[in-house]
Every structure is written in structure tokens, then in C-alpha cells.
């Protein structure tokens, strides 16, 4: 419910079911389809979860388009993550700041 309020797509491993070596995907998948789906979600202002490899940091990041950010999804990110918000800026804007 909180994720829906923050306009965040819920992507959990419980949604993934393997059947006879093929995968059925409820809300997430691997490969090109997951990338296309993630891009479309970000375009709509939804936050997506991107995770790295278990053998690496084994963590996930919430990512959303800054120009579509709302106070609700920023509050969700602060409350339900480490609270660190990272923003990508070009060198010109960094110099201005």
C-alpha cells in the first residue's frame, strides 16, 4: 500500500515462478523485456528497483526521473531506504551550485 502511494512498482522474487525451465513473469523479468518495462515505468514517473549481483554489493537502488519526482515518492525513498538521495548533474550545473 505504501509503495502504491509513492507510485513505486513492487518487484519481488515471489512474483517470479519457474515452470519446466521457462519463466512466467508477474511483475518483473530478466532481459530486454525488463529493461523496456523499466524505461516505460520511469517515463510515467514511477520508481523502479535496480539490483546488483548477489556476489557484489547485493543491494538495490530506487531510481526515478527527477523531473517527475513528487514529495510522496521522495518521502518514500527517505523513509524506506538509507535516506541518501543521489542526483546526477552535469559539470556546468555543478559549477553554478
PDB file of C-alpha atoms in Angstrom, residues 7-93:
ATOM      1  CA  UNK A   7       3.883   5.456  -7.087  1.00  0.00           C
ATOM      2  CA  UNK A   8       6.506   2.750  -6.748  1.00  0.00           C
ATOM      3  CA  UNK A   9       6.269  -0.529  -8.636  1.00  0.00           C
ATOM      4  CA  UNK A  10       6.564  -3.577  -6.377  1.00  0.00           C
ATOM      5  CA  UNK A  11       9.040  -6.045  -7.834  1.00  0.00           C
ATOM      6  CA  UNK A  12       9.730  -9.068  -5.665  1.00  0.00           C
ATOM      7  CA  UNK A  13      11.136 -12.501  -6.259  1.00  0.00           C
ATOM      8  CA  UNK A  14       7.866 -14.014  -5.062  1.00  0.00           C
ATOM      9  CA  UNK A  15       6.324 -12.736  -8.299  1.00  0.00           C
ATOM     10  CA  UNK A  16       8.661 -14.916 -10.362  1.00  0.00           C
ATOM     11  CA  UNK A  17       7.641 -18.531 -10.918  1.00  0.00           C
ATOM     12  CA  UNK A  18       9.731 -21.045 -12.828  1.00  0.00           C
ATOM     13  CA  UNK A  19       7.791 -23.664 -14.763  1.00  0.00           C
ATOM     14  CA  UNK A  20       9.519 -26.513 -16.630  1.00  0.00           C
ATOM     15  CA  UNK A  21      12.624 -24.434 -17.244  1.00  0.00           C
ATOM     16  CA  UNK A  22      10.643 -21.479 -18.594  1.00  0.00           C
ATOM     17  CA  UNK A  23       9.826 -18.355 -16.638  1.00  0.00           C
ATOM     18  CA  UNK A  24       6.435 -16.808 -16.071  1.00  0.00           C
ATOM     19  CA  UNK A  25       6.693 -13.170 -15.040  1.00  0.00           C
ATOM     20  CA  UNK A  26       4.095 -11.443 -12.904  1.00  0.00           C
ATOM     21  CA  UNK A  27       5.713  -8.015 -12.385  1.00  0.00           C
ATOM     22  CA  UNK A  28       9.366  -8.373 -13.338  1.00  0.00           C
ATOM     23  CA  UNK A  29      11.648 -10.412 -15.520  1.00  0.00           C
ATOM     24  CA  UNK A  30      15.159 -10.648 -16.856  1.00  0.00           C
ATOM     25  CA  UNK A  31      16.415  -9.490 -20.244  1.00  0.00           C
ATOM     26  CA  UNK A  32      15.188  -6.993 -22.797  1.00  0.00           C
ATOM     27  CA  UNK A  33      11.571  -7.045 -21.621  1.00  0.00           C
ATOM     28  CA  UNK A  34      12.554  -5.940 -18.122  1.00  0.00           C
ATOM     29  CA  UNK A  35      14.626  -3.057 -19.485  1.00  0.00           C
ATOM     30  CA  UNK A  36      11.824  -1.850 -21.764  1.00  0.00           C
ATOM     31  CA  UNK A  37       9.328  -2.158 -18.903  1.00  0.00           C
ATOM     32  CA  UNK A  38      11.627  -0.215 -16.560  1.00  0.00           C
ATOM     33  CA  UNK A  39      12.096   2.594 -19.096  1.00  0.00           C
ATOM     34  CA  UNK A  40       8.339   2.887 -19.561  1.00  0.00           C
ATOM     35  CA  UNK A  41       7.785   2.973 -15.788  1.00  0.00           C
ATOM     36  CA  UNK A  42      10.352   5.760 -15.338  1.00  0.00           C
ATOM     37  CA  UNK A  43       8.722   7.741 -18.165  1.00  0.00           C
ATOM     38  CA  UNK A  44       5.442   7.554 -16.216  1.00  0.00           C
ATOM     39  CA  UNK A  45       7.067   8.876 -13.044  1.00  0.00           C
ATOM     40  CA  UNK A  46       7.241   5.519 -11.290  1.00  0.00           C
ATOM     41  CA  UNK A  47      10.216   4.478  -9.208  1.00  0.00           C
ATOM     42  CA  UNK A  48      11.932   1.249 -10.230  1.00  0.00           C
ATOM     43  CA  UNK A  49      14.206  -1.049  -8.250  1.00  0.00           C
ATOM     44  CA  UNK A  50      17.572  -1.908  -9.796  1.00  0.00           C
ATOM     45  CA  UNK A  51      19.613  -4.575  -8.017  1.00  0.00           C
ATOM     46  CA  UNK A  52      23.194  -5.620  -8.481  1.00  0.00           C
ATOM     47  CA  UNK A  53      24.663  -9.108  -8.318  1.00  0.00           C
ATOM     48  CA  UNK A  54      24.481 -11.162  -5.110  1.00  0.00           C
ATOM     49  CA  UNK A  55      28.250 -11.636  -5.316  1.00  0.00           C
ATOM     50  CA  UNK A  56      28.824  -7.893  -5.425  1.00  0.00           C
ATOM     51  CA  UNK A  57      27.121  -5.457  -3.029  1.00  0.00           C
ATOM     52  CA  UNK A  58      23.817  -7.374  -3.163  1.00  0.00           C
ATOM     53  CA  UNK A  59      21.751  -4.233  -2.815  1.00  0.00           C
ATOM     54  CA  UNK A  60      19.051  -2.409  -4.699  1.00  0.00           C
ATOM     55  CA  UNK A  61      18.514   1.205  -5.658  1.00  0.00           C
ATOM     56  CA  UNK A  62      15.257   3.050  -6.208  1.00  0.00           C
ATOM     57  CA  UNK A  63      15.521   5.081  -9.399  1.00  0.00           C
ATOM     58  CA  UNK A  64      13.100   7.643 -10.800  1.00  0.00           C
ATOM     59  CA  UNK A  65      13.117  10.578 -13.183  1.00  0.00           C
ATOM     60  CA  UNK A  66      13.965  13.696 -11.166  1.00  0.00           C
ATOM     61  CA  UNK A  67      11.712  15.916 -13.284  1.00  0.00           C
ATOM     62  CA  UNK A  68       8.748  13.683 -12.376  1.00  0.00           C
ATOM     63  CA  UNK A  69       9.601  13.278  -8.687  1.00  0.00           C
ATOM     64  CA  UNK A  70       6.890  14.084  -6.182  1.00  0.00           C
ATOM     65  CA  UNK A  71       7.067  14.829  -2.483  1.00  0.00           C
ATOM     66  CA  UNK A  72       5.410  11.449  -1.868  1.00  0.00           C
ATOM     67  CA  UNK A  73       7.954   9.310  -3.730  1.00  0.00           C
ATOM     68  CA  UNK A  74      10.898  11.282  -2.311  1.00  0.00           C
ATOM     69  CA  UNK A  75       9.442  10.830   1.197  1.00  0.00           C
ATOM     70  CA  UNK A  76       9.044   7.098   0.480  1.00  0.00           C
ATOM     71  CA  UNK A  77      12.690   6.851  -0.603  1.00  0.00           C
ATOM     72  CA  UNK A  78      13.916   8.651   2.507  1.00  0.00           C
ATOM     73  CA  UNK A  79      11.746   6.638   4.893  1.00  0.00           C
ATOM     74  CA  UNK A  80      12.216   3.159   3.421  1.00  0.00           C
ATOM     75  CA  UNK A  81      15.849   3.264   2.262  1.00  0.00           C
ATOM     76  CA  UNK A  82      19.107   4.552   3.728  1.00  0.00           C
ATOM     77  CA  UNK A  83      17.759   8.080   3.268  1.00  0.00           C
ATOM     78  CA  UNK A  84      20.523   9.044   0.857  1.00  0.00           C
ATOM     79  CA  UNK A  85      19.236  10.635  -2.355  1.00  0.00           C
ATOM     80  CA  UNK A  86      21.721  10.811  -5.241  1.00  0.00           C
ATOM     81  CA  UNK A  87      21.261  13.174  -8.173  1.00  0.00           C
ATOM     82  CA  UNK A  88      23.170  13.210 -11.431  1.00  0.00           C
ATOM     83  CA  UNK A  89      24.181  16.704 -12.590  1.00  0.00           C
ATOM     84  CA  UNK A  90      26.253  17.978 -15.465  1.00  0.00           C
ATOM     85  CA  UNK A  91      29.503  19.865 -14.827  1.00  0.00           C
ATOM     86  CA  UNK A  92      28.001  23.255 -15.781  1.00  0.00           C
ATOM     87  CA  UNK A  93      25.217  22.935 -13.228  1.00  0.00           C
TER      88      UNK A  93
END
